[in-house]
Amino acid sequence: MKVLVCFKVTPDYEALRPADWERVAAGSDETKFVHRVLNVFDESALELALRLRDAVRQAAAGAGRAAESGVAYGDVRLRALTIGGHDADPFLQTLLALGYDAVARVPANGALDFAPQLTASVIAAYARRTESDLLLLGDRSGPGDSGLVPFLVAESLGWSCLSGVTELRASAEGALRLTWAAGEGQQRATLRGSAVLAVGNAVVSCLRVPTLTDRLKTRGLGIDLVQLEDLGVHQQDVVASSGLAGLEVVDRRRAGVILDGRPPATLARTLLDDYLAPLLETS
Amino acid sequence: MRALAVIDGTASDAPQQARALASFLRAGEHSAGERSRAVRGGVVHSAAVHSAAVHRGGVQAETLEAETLVFAGLAADREEAATLAPTSAVRLVRVPAWRRDLQVGYLAEIHAAGGPDLFLFGPGRVGVELAGRLSRRTGGSVVSGVLDVDLQSDHLTARKAVYSGYLRARFALTGAPLCVSLDAAWIDATAASGRGELDRPRIFSEVVLGAAEAGAEVVPPVVSDVEMLAAASASDLVNADVLVVAGRGAGNRAGIERAAAAAQRMGAAFGVTRPVAMNGWAPMDRIVGVSGVRTAARACIVIGASGAPAFYWGIERAQLIVAVNLDDRAPIVSQADVAIIGDGVSVIEELARLAEQRRPG
Amino acid sequence: MHMSREAIVEGLRRLLGAESVVTDEEVLKHASVDNFRKLEDIFGVYTRPLPAAVVMAGSTEEVVEVLRFADEHGINVVPRTGGTATEGGLETDEPNSVVLDGSRMNQIIDIDTYNMQATVQCGVPLQVLEDRVRELGMTTGHSPQSKPVAHLGGLVATRSIGQFSTLYGGIEDMVVGLEAVFAGGRVARIKNVPRRAAGPDIRHIVIGNEGALCFITEVTVKLFPYLPQNNRFLGYTLKSMKTGFEVLRQVMVNGYKPSVARLYDPGDAGLHFSHFAEPDDCVLAFMAEGAAGISAATAAGIEAIVGEFAECQPVEGKLIETWFNNLCWGPDDIAHENERIYQTKNVNRTTEISANWSRIYDIYENALRRIVTEIPDITMAGGHSSHSYINGTNMYFNYFYNVVDCPPEQEVDKYYLPIISIICEETLRGGGSIVHHHGLGKARVPWVKEEYGSSFFMLEALKQAFDPHGIMNKGTIFPSDVVK
């Protein structure tokens, strides 16, 4: 089974201050001053893929069968893809050191940030090119937070998309068991074909860490740089897709009355008497 | 401008889709999280369509004619399905559950036959999926999680939250049809749910898709051997009158447990911010915010959380927001109606003690 | 003569009241360790002897009562406030020890903006004091990474140092007077004067004693004007650590006092600066602060010095400023890191040393080479210099390893102590000091005699004079053969 995991590296938005956001809204790229982090949902996807491979190999070994023989999904080959700039390279090197069989980056410095259709075209084209059977990615990522990309990719590939995936396991036979948010509750089911799996709030949220030895062994392995044009996306498409017409800061301020001057216990009483009780009595 | 509101009645969140679309298309105040903007508009009812001259709910357009299409299960009750519609003109399309491919195909045919300029979908994953897939199928444009749309002859824009809610973006929409799914803020944008003054829905078209296929699917075709896990119910978080939400400032798991116990004694529901769940101090189904639940509680007491936008979205509808925080410069303080600078767990325990004292009997 | 656990608890209750004597097992477990054995804390496995009780002292008088009681009955006392210690100094080495916690003594006693002094009880969190004096346009100048959580008592007891030390100095430069209680219950108050030559400076018996000689109950620290509007940030990338050290040396020798002067090696830079530094880049980061003229001259002077080294490439100051604003760790950052450790079994540790300019590079290089070749499962090893002086600097080794095939309680023996050994050995071989600012704790006690050489008898004499019955924090600073 060839698994493609897509991930995004973004600035750590929490490290910016209100004044910085005003500058971003005005068009200045303040986010370039902050360190980069893996999108949290993508990070879960990357780690879940590694755990899936470990589990499938263990299942195959445990059953005394070679990975290639008769086991439902055979061995799991992992490939990672990101669309972005040079600042994603340290993360790609880490994935190589963790045993991803190949990693690739489509150079694009923010041009596709608010273009989910093009992002999906790129991912789908790469998935086809690499003959991937399964696609994993976080169910949304910044800055656009559209949540559209998994579905657009699935549409492009003619696959189903399951979103809100929180867990991936291998059954004893090496089949893929996944847990996902299906309607009212969570379901666990066996995957029976190719699909796009969009990862949500998984308990597994941290990517494991490679040793220096692992890094040394894989340092020579390159990051595949794949150009947009090679995936069928041309500069005029990028220009035409830019639909962002403006950004604005959100004003969420309320009265902001601060109760003080007395110990918090006394203030709790004021809170109850003057604010909570009157509100709840009007029902 | 012709619009088609689409509701997937086979999905479990069909009522939420319906309410959001109804609010979005309703005349009157524009109130999805916009406290400072009040817009008035007029609605002219005719037998078959709605028209509006100016601002309506989340739509600003020169003219707007809206119909609804409801996808319903093969065995679903006809009248019940039709009641979901926010307009009086309803097409009913029966389809097996989980057959998004059939739904999208049907919508694409409507478009090909000279259909509406705007397809509107409800909030949540279903709406995002349908909007996205349809736009891809038809070569149209798509925006998800929309707060409002402005459809004038010379410009078409939609607004939504970006950068984890720190900013809002305006997108210029090009390429027909426009496929738009709503921000979940529209689910309870107006206090009254339901159809209000609208006429009873009239089903003017009924179609059945996919009935010939073997066995009505109850799960997506790509999975099998399904095991239902304990249904995580967060309805108390959504529906409680008073909600206490604890953030990382509670300090540790013990702090969270104390806060939860106090909330229970107060008769309030208890939720957490995402970082608290990610620290393993509370289960994931307690998350309030964009990646969890948006509450309809009237009063929210936020303890030990600084008020990041992705969390705040989950509570912004509350009439009363109380913040208890050690840091008077935390964003939540200015975004609350009233604040106490102090230790949240102690304050909530004191509140619980007072509330218990006053309980009659 | 050893009292039973119950008798100790009963005795303490009679002295202070039951309300101040905590015997809840979860609290006791947590109080038996510090960050040295943080893995035990994260995984809920506790191997240190459980204390008999955690005593929450409310006043100097109560501290006196407890220490007198402990001295009389030979009970080991571990003084504690914020609990952010990293070297095992807060571990309970003896069964039925008493952890004497000063965090309830959290009053800010006086802020004197004319004499530029603030007096606080030992349990005041540094962040609280800093926020309060900032409202008055002042700063303590003390900003260790633990600032949001650490208390003044512990910060003085460990000879702590902060991020702005190159301008303001370490805690020893900031302390004016203090009050401490010694074993047996004697109270010493040292008055607040700017300087005196009335014999040796006895404050230095207290500052850095790590609870092995006395319990600090009150501290007076200096205040400085707070002028953040004049802050200037400078950053550079370069390829060679040797060059980096030389740049730092020149800055110090030429008399400039930036509040921050740091040099990161590629491994450590990768954790912080990968958004603008290449994988093989070292990074120099400077911050100048103070009165406008001073800050401007400092920045200009540094720029001129760095300009002499062609390999140093400047980066935008805003990058350094943003990084710096996100440097301190509050309780939520700690919790997040603990969850990461729990999921990945990947642990981050640090060990900091100091040496003269001519020795520091060799110590750094030799220690790192040995760590990487001798220790298994290392995922990152590097370091940075963050506190410079006219005659030398520190090296803050920063390293991560995966805990493999090893239960959490054995991590210290399998990985951490062997790495500490390497660093201490190489540092002593290079004529440096085995501990710059974290304190000896219990972890580095095996090297204390070699650290002191012939002067060790002076240290020994302090223990024998001030803690003759050996009840103060057994195992910290003083090897067991020193204690009677």
mmCIF file of N, CA, C and O in Angstrom, chain C residues 24-94:
data_model
loop_
_atom_site.group_PDB
_atom_site.id
_atom_site.type_symbol
_atom_site.label_atom_id
_atom_site.label_comp_id
_atom_site.label_asym_id
_atom_site.label_seq_id
_atom_site.Cartn_x
_atom_site.Cartn_y
_atom_site.Cartn_z
ATOM 1 N N ASP C 24 -1.240 14.428 52.018
ATOM 2 C CA ASP C 24 -1.880 13.793 50.858
ATOM 3 C C ASP C 24 -0.807 13.121 49.998
ATOM 4 O O ASP C 24 0.196 13.743 49.633
ATOM 5 N N GLU C 25 -1.043 11.876 49.642
ATOM 6 C CA GLU C 25 0.017 11.097 48.993
ATOM 7 C C GLU C 25 0.454 11.676 47.646
ATOM 8 O O GLU C 25 1.645 11.676 47.324
ATOM 9 N N GLU C 26 -0.499 12.184 46.861
ATOM 10 C CA GLU C 26 -0.129 12.756 45.563
ATOM 11 C C GLU C 26 0.793 13.954 45.747
ATOM 12 O O GLU C 26 1.762 14.138 45.016
ATOM 13 N N VAL C 27 0.478 14.766 46.749
ATOM 14 C CA VAL C 27 1.314 15.933 47.031
ATOM 15 C C VAL C 27 2.703 15.480 47.470
ATOM 16 O O VAL C 27 3.720 16.040 47.047
ATOM 17 N N LEU C 28 2.750 14.460 48.316
ATOM 18 C CA LEU C 28 4.041 13.977 48.825
ATOM 19 C C LEU C 28 4.911 13.434 47.689
ATOM 20 O O LEU C 28 6.114 13.669 47.640
ATOM 21 N N LYS C 29 4.258 12.704 46.771
ATOM 22 C CA LYS C 29 5.018 12.145 45.648
ATOM 23 C C LYS C 29 5.626 13.285 44.826
ATOM 24 O O LYS C 29 6.812 13.287 44.491
ATOM 25 N N HIS C 30 4.772 14.223 44.500
ATOM 26 C CA HIS C 30 5.222 15.339 43.684
ATOM 27 C C HIS C 30 6.320 16.127 44.367
ATOM 28 O O HIS C 30 7.232 16.665 43.738
ATOM 29 N N ALA C 31 6.271 16.189 45.714
ATOM 30 C CA ALA C 31 7.251 16.960 46.481
ATOM 31 C C ALA C 31 8.545 16.190 46.709
ATOM 32 O O ALA C 31 9.477 16.718 47.303
ATOM 33 N N SER C 32 8.607 14.943 46.268
ATOM 34 C CA SER C 32 9.826 14.167 46.510
ATOM 35 C C SER C 32 10.832 14.317 45.373
ATOM 36 O O SER C 32 11.955 13.839 45.461
ATOM 37 N N VAL C 33 10.404 14.986 44.295
ATOM 38 C CA VAL C 33 11.278 15.135 43.124
ATOM 39 C C VAL C 33 11.244 16.573 42.615
ATOM 40 O O VAL C 33 10.378 17.359 42.985
ATOM 41 N N ASP C 34 12.219 16.882 41.755
ATOM 42 C CA ASP C 34 12.146 18.124 40.979
ATOM 43 C C ASP C 34 12.368 17.755 39.521
ATOM 44 O O ASP C 34 12.209 16.578 39.159
ATOM 45 N N ASN C 35 12.757 18.712 38.696
ATOM 46 C CA ASN C 35 12.862 18.418 37.270
ATOM 47 C C ASN C 35 13.938 17.419 36.913
ATOM 48 O O ASN C 35 13.960 16.898 35.802
ATOM 49 N N PHE C 36 14.823 17.124 37.854
ATOM 50 C CA PHE C 36 15.856 16.135 37.553
ATOM 51 C C PHE C 36 15.238 14.787 37.249
ATOM 52 O O PHE C 36 15.651 14.090 36.339
ATOM 53 N N ARG C 37 14.211 14.442 38.045
ATOM 54 C CA ARG C 37 13.518 13.182 37.785
ATOM 55 C C ARG C 37 12.145 13.453 37.194
ATOM 56 O O ARG C 37 11.178 12.775 37.536
ATOM 57 N N LYS C 38 12.062 14.406 36.258
ATOM 58 C CA LYS C 38 10.748 14.781 35.747
ATOM 59 C C LYS C 38 10.051 13.629 35.032
ATOM 60 O O LYS C 38 8.824 13.588 34.982
ATOM 61 N N LEU C 39 10.816 12.697 34.502
ATOM 62 C CA LEU C 39 10.187 11.564 33.834
ATOM 63 C C LEU C 39 9.369 10.743 34.824
ATOM 64 O O LEU C 39 8.310 10.215 34.497
ATOM 65 N N GLU C 40 9.888 10.618 36.039
ATOM 66 C CA GLU C 40 9.130 9.884 37.054
ATOM 67 C C GLU C 40 7.805 10.598 37.306
ATOM 68 O O GLU C 40 6.750 9.966 37.393
ATOM 69 N N ASP C 41 7.875 11.896 37.386
ATOM 70 C CA ASP C 41 6.675 12.689 37.638
ATOM 71 C C ASP C 41 5.673 12.537 36.494
ATOM 72 O O ASP C 41 4.487 12.333 36.712
ATOM 73 N N ILE C 42 6.173 12.600 35.263
ATOM 74 C CA ILE C 42 5.292 12.504 34.103
ATOM 75 C C ILE C 42 4.628 11.136 34.018
ATOM 76 O O ILE C 42 3.460 11.017 33.687
ATOM 77 N N PHE C 43 5.393 10.068 34.324
ATOM 78 C CA PHE C 43 4.843 8.727 34.199
ATOM 79 C C PHE C 43 4.282 8.187 35.503
ATOM 80 O O PHE C 43 3.819 7.056 35.568
ATOM 81 N N GLY C 44 4.341 9.012 36.541
ATOM 82 C CA GLY C 44 3.716 8.617 37.801
ATOM 83 C C GLY C 44 4.441 7.510 38.529
ATOM 84 O O GLY C 44 3.835 6.734 39.268
ATOM 85 N N VAL C 45 5.757 7.403 38.315
ATOM 86 C CA VAL C 45 6.552 6.392 39.024
ATOM 87 C C VAL C 45 7.483 7.146 39.954
ATOM 88 O O VAL C 45 8.288 7.935 39.500
ATOM 89 N N TYR C 46 7.403 6.909 41.225
ATOM 90 C CA TYR C 46 8.235 7.699 42.150
ATOM 91 C C TYR C 46 9.184 6.793 42.914
ATOM 92 O O TYR C 46 8.755 5.866 43.595
ATOM 93 N N THR C 47 10.473 7.080 42.792
ATOM 94 C CA THR C 47 11.457 6.209 43.444
ATOM 95 C C THR C 47 12.148 6.848 44.648
ATOM 96 O O THR C 47 12.853 6.170 45.376
ATOM 97 N N ARG C 48 11.959 8.150 44.849
ATOM 98 C CA ARG C 48 12.604 8.780 46.015
ATOM 99 C C ARG C 48 11.774 8.450 47.255
ATOM 100 O O ARG C 48 10.546 8.296 47.159
ATOM 101 N N PRO C 49 12.412 8.393 48.413
ATOM 102 C CA PRO C 49 11.651 8.118 49.634
ATOM 103 C C PRO C 49 10.585 9.192 49.835
ATOM 104 O O PRO C 49 10.866 10.377 49.686
ATOM 105 N N LEU C 50 9.377 8.761 50.154
ATOM 106 C CA LEU C 50 8.310 9.733 50.375
ATOM 107 C C LEU C 50 8.597 10.563 51.613
ATOM 108 O O LEU C 50 8.982 10.012 52.647
ATOM 109 N N PRO C 51 8.405 11.872 51.523
ATOM 110 C CA PRO C 51 8.553 12.663 52.746
ATOM 111 C C PRO C 51 7.428 12.331 53.722
ATOM 112 O O PRO C 51 6.407 11.772 53.325
ATOM 113 N N ALA C 52 7.646 12.689 54.981
ATOM 114 C CA ALA C 52 6.602 12.476 55.979
ATOM 115 C C ALA C 52 5.490 13.493 55.767
ATOM 116 O O ALA C 52 4.317 13.214 55.962
ATOM 117 N N ALA C 53 5.862 14.693 55.364
ATOM 118 C CA ALA C 53 4.859 15.743 55.183
ATOM 119 C C ALA C 53 5.454 16.888 54.385
ATOM 120 O O ALA C 53 6.677 17.060 54.339
ATOM 121 N N VAL C 54 4.557 17.644 53.758
ATOM 122 C CA VAL C 54 4.938 18.936 53.201
ATOM 123 C C VAL C 54 4.391 19.985 54.152
ATOM 124 O O VAL C 54 3.185 20.013 54.408
ATOM 125 N N VAL C 55 5.274 20.796 54.707
ATOM 126 C CA VAL C 55 4.847 21.800 55.675
ATOM 127 C C VAL C 55 4.791 23.151 54.991
ATOM 128 O O VAL C 55 5.791 23.608 54.429
ATOM 129 N N MET C 56 3.616 23.772 55.013
ATOM 130 C CA MET C 56 3.452 25.086 54.384
ATOM 131 C C MET C 56 3.706 26.151 55.463
ATOM 132 O O MET C 56 2.823 26.451 56.263
ATOM 133 N N ALA C 57 4.900 26.704 55.462
ATOM 134 C CA ALA C 57 5.220 27.714 56.476
ATOM 135 C C ALA C 57 4.541 29.024 56.138
ATOM 136 O O ALA C 57 4.521 29.435 54.978
ATOM 137 N N GLY C 58 3.983 29.680 57.158
ATOM 138 C CA GLY C 58 3.297 30.934 56.907
ATOM 139 C C GLY C 58 4.087 32.146 57.359
ATOM 140 O O GLY C 58 3.721 33.285 57.067
ATOM 141 N N SER C 59 5.194 31.922 58.084
ATOM 142 C CA SER C 59 5.935 33.064 58.628
ATOM 143 C C SER C 59 7.330 32.601 59.022
ATOM 144 O O SER C 59 7.596 31.392 59.137
ATOM 145 N N THR C 60 8.207 33.563 59.260
ATOM 146 C CA THR C 60 9.562 33.249 59.718
ATOM 147 C C THR C 60 9.506 32.459 61.035
ATOM 148 O O THR C 60 10.270 31.503 61.227
ATOM 149 N N GLU C 61 8.588 32.852 61.907
ATOM 150 C CA GLU C 61 8.472 32.160 63.201
ATOM 151 C C GLU C 61 8.158 30.677 62.998
ATOM 152 O O GLU C 61 8.689 29.825 63.709
ATOM 153 N N GLU C 62 7.289 30.398 62.034
ATOM 154 C CA GLU C 62 6.953 28.994 61.791
ATOM 155 C C GLU C 62 8.149 28.243 61.223
ATOM 156 O O GLU C 62 8.380 27.071 61.564
ATOM 157 N N VAL C 63 8.937 28.898 60.392
ATOM 158 C CA VAL C 63 10.149 28.264 59.867
ATOM 159 C C VAL C 63 11.093 27.945 61.022
ATOM 160 O O VAL C 63 11.694 26.869 61.085
ATOM 161 N N VAL C 64 11.222 28.893 61.935
ATOM 162 C CA VAL C 64 12.070 28.688 63.120
ATOM 163 C C VAL C 64 11.617 27.450 63.886
ATOM 164 O O VAL C 64 12.427 26.591 64.249
ATOM 165 N N GLU C 65 10.299 27.351 64.123
ATOM 166 C CA GLU C 65 9.760 26.208 64.873
ATOM 167 C C GLU C 65 10.109 24.891 64.185
ATOM 168 O O GLU C 65 10.526 23.926 64.835
ATOM 169 N N VAL C 66 9.915 24.862 62.885
ATOM 170 C CA VAL C 66 10.138 23.614 62.148
ATOM 171 C C VAL C 66 11.615 23.231 62.163
ATOM 172 O O VAL C 66 11.968 22.073 62.414
ATOM 173 N N LEU C 67 12.493 24.215 61.936
ATOM 174 C CA LEU C 67 13.921 23.873 61.880
ATOM 175 C C LEU C 67 14.457 23.480 63.260
ATOM 176 O O LEU C 67 15.318 22.612 63.378
ATOM 177 N N ARG C 68 13.913 24.116 64.276
ATOM 178 C CA ARG C 68 14.343 23.736 65.623
ATOM 179 C C ARG C 68 13.921 22.303 65.905
ATOM 180 O O ARG C 68 14.693 21.482 66.398
ATOM 181 N N PHE C 69 12.676 22.017 65.582
ATOM 182 C CA PHE C 69 12.126 20.673 65.774
ATOM 183 C C PHE C 69 12.936 19.643 64.993
ATOM 184 O O PHE C 69 13.309 18.585 65.527
ATOM 185 N N ALA C 70 13.237 19.956 63.756
ATOM 186 C CA ALA C 70 13.965 19.009 62.910
ATOM 187 C C ALA C 70 15.378 18.787 63.428
ATOM 188 O O ALA C 70 15.896 17.668 63.455
ATOM 189 N N ASP C 71 16.024 19.880 63.857
ATOM 190 C CA ASP C 71 17.399 19.785 64.354
ATOM 191 C C ASP C 71 17.454 18.928 65.601
ATOM 192 O O ASP C 71 18.357 18.126 65.790
ATOM 193 N N GLU C 72 16.430 19.131 66.464
ATOM 194 C CA GLU C 72 16.377 18.397 67.727
ATOM 195 C C GLU C 72 16.236 16.901 67.480
ATOM 196 O O GLU C 72 16.789 16.085 68.211
ATOM 197 N N HIS C 73 15.466 16.546 66.445
ATOM 198 C CA HIS C 73 15.145 15.138 66.230
ATOM 199 C C HIS C 73 15.863 14.526 65.031
ATOM 200 O O HIS C 73 15.563 13.399 64.638
ATOM 201 N N GLY C 74 16.795 15.233 64.444
ATOM 202 C CA GLY C 74 17.562 14.665 63.329
ATOM 203 C C GLY C 74 16.734 14.386 62.097
ATOM 204 O O GLY C 74 16.963 13.396 61.394
ATOM 205 N N ILE C 75 15.777 15.255 61.786
ATOM 206 C CA ILE C 75 14.901 15.047 60.621
ATOM 207 C C ILE C 75 15.442 15.851 59.448
ATOM 208 O O ILE C 75 15.723 17.050 59.569
ATOM 209 N N ASN C 76 15.557 15.199 58.295
ATOM 210 C CA ASN C 76 16.043 15.879 57.089
ATOM 211 C C ASN C 76 14.990 16.869 56.582
ATOM 212 O O ASN C 76 13.823 16.519 56.443
ATOM 213 N N VAL C 77 15.420 18.110 56.346
ATOM 214 C CA VAL C 77 14.497 19.130 55.855
ATOM 215 C C VAL C 77 14.897 19.534 54.437
ATOM 216 O O VAL C 77 16.063 19.819 54.170
ATOM 217 N N VAL C 78 13.923 19.570 53.520
ATOM 218 C CA VAL C 78 14.180 20.056 52.158
ATOM 219 C C VAL C 78 13.415 21.357 51.951
ATOM 220 O O VAL C 78 12.200 21.350 51.864
ATOM 221 N N PRO C 79 14.133 22.507 51.910
ATOM 222 C CA PRO C 79 13.448 23.779 51.641
ATOM 223 C C PRO C 79 13.000 23.859 50.191
ATOM 224 O O PRO C 79 13.720 23.404 49.288
ATOM 225 N N ARG C 80 11.812 24.455 49.966
ATOM 226 C CA ARG C 80 11.251 24.474 48.616
ATOM 227 C C ARG C 80 10.330 25.675 48.459
ATOM 228 O O ARG C 80 9.634 26.051 49.401
ATOM 229 N N THR C 81 10.336 26.305 47.302
ATOM 230 C CA THR C 81 9.327 27.332 47.010
ATOM 231 C C THR C 81 8.679 27.054 45.652
ATOM 232 O O THR C 81 7.696 26.358 45.568
ATOM 233 N N GLY C 82 9.218 27.563 44.560
ATOM 234 C CA GLY C 82 8.556 27.409 43.261
ATOM 235 C C GLY C 82 8.680 26.025 42.642
ATOM 236 O O GLY C 82 7.901 25.650 41.783
ATOM 237 N N GLY C 83 9.702 25.275 43.061
ATOM 238 C CA GLY C 83 9.830 23.901 42.585
ATOM 239 C C GLY C 83 10.358 23.724 41.182
ATOM 240 O O GLY C 83 10.174 22.674 40.580
ATOM 241 N N THR C 84 11.056 24.736 40.640
ATOM 242 C CA THR C 84 11.524 24.587 39.258
ATOM 243 C C THR C 84 12.973 24.116 39.169
ATOM 244 O O THR C 84 13.563 24.127 38.093
ATOM 245 N N ALA C 85 13.552 23.692 40.269
ATOM 246 C CA ALA C 85 14.952 23.254 40.280
ATOM 247 C C ALA C 85 15.173 22.090 39.320
ATOM 248 O O ALA C 85 14.268 21.288 39.080
ATOM 249 N N THR C 86 16.378 21.997 38.763
ATOM 250 C CA THR C 86 16.636 20.999 37.734
ATOM 251 C C THR C 86 17.682 19.953 38.100
ATOM 252 O O THR C 86 17.922 19.041 37.334
ATOM 253 N N GLU C 87 18.359 20.101 39.228
ATOM 254 C CA GLU C 87 19.508 19.240 39.495
ATOM 255 C C GLU C 87 19.301 18.287 40.664
ATOM 256 O O GLU C 87 20.255 17.754 41.211
ATOM 257 N N GLY C 88 18.052 18.063 41.048
ATOM 258 C CA GLY C 88 17.803 17.122 42.125
ATOM 259 C C GLY C 88 17.913 17.749 43.506
ATOM 260 O O GLY C 88 17.780 17.053 44.517
ATOM 261 N N GLY C 89 18.149 19.058 43.559
ATOM 262 C CA GLY C 89 18.298 19.710 44.857
ATOM 263 C C GLY C 89 17.074 19.575 45.742
ATOM 264 O O GLY C 89 17.173 19.639 46.965
ATOM 265 N N LEU C 90 15.905 19.345 45.136
ATOM 266 C CA LEU C 90 14.680 19.250 45.927
ATOM 267 C C LEU C 90 14.273 17.812 46.215
ATOM 268 O O LEU C 90 13.229 17.566 46.807
ATOM 269 N N GLU C 91 15.099 16.855 45.788
ATOM 270 C CA GLU C 91 14.731 15.461 46.047
ATOM 271 C C GLU C 91 14.886 15.133 47.515
ATOM 272 O O GLU C 91 15.805 15.607 48.185
ATOM 273 N N THR C 92 13.995 14.272 47.994
ATOM 274 C CA THR C 92 14.068 13.834 49.380
ATOM 275 C C THR C 92 14.929 12.573 49.407
ATOM 276 O O THR C 92 14.501 11.506 49.010
ATOM 277 N N ASP C 93 16.139 12.725 49.898
ATOM 278 C CA ASP C 93 17.063 11.594 49.904
ATOM 279 C C ASP C 93 16.822 10.626 51.057
ATOM 280 O O ASP C 93 17.221 9.474 51.002
ATOM 281 N N GLU C 94 16.248 11.151 52.119
ATOM 282 C CA GLU C 94 16.029 10.360 53.326
ATOM 283 C C GLU C 94 14.561 9.993 53.464
ATOM 284 O O GLU C 94 13.705 10.827 53.149
#
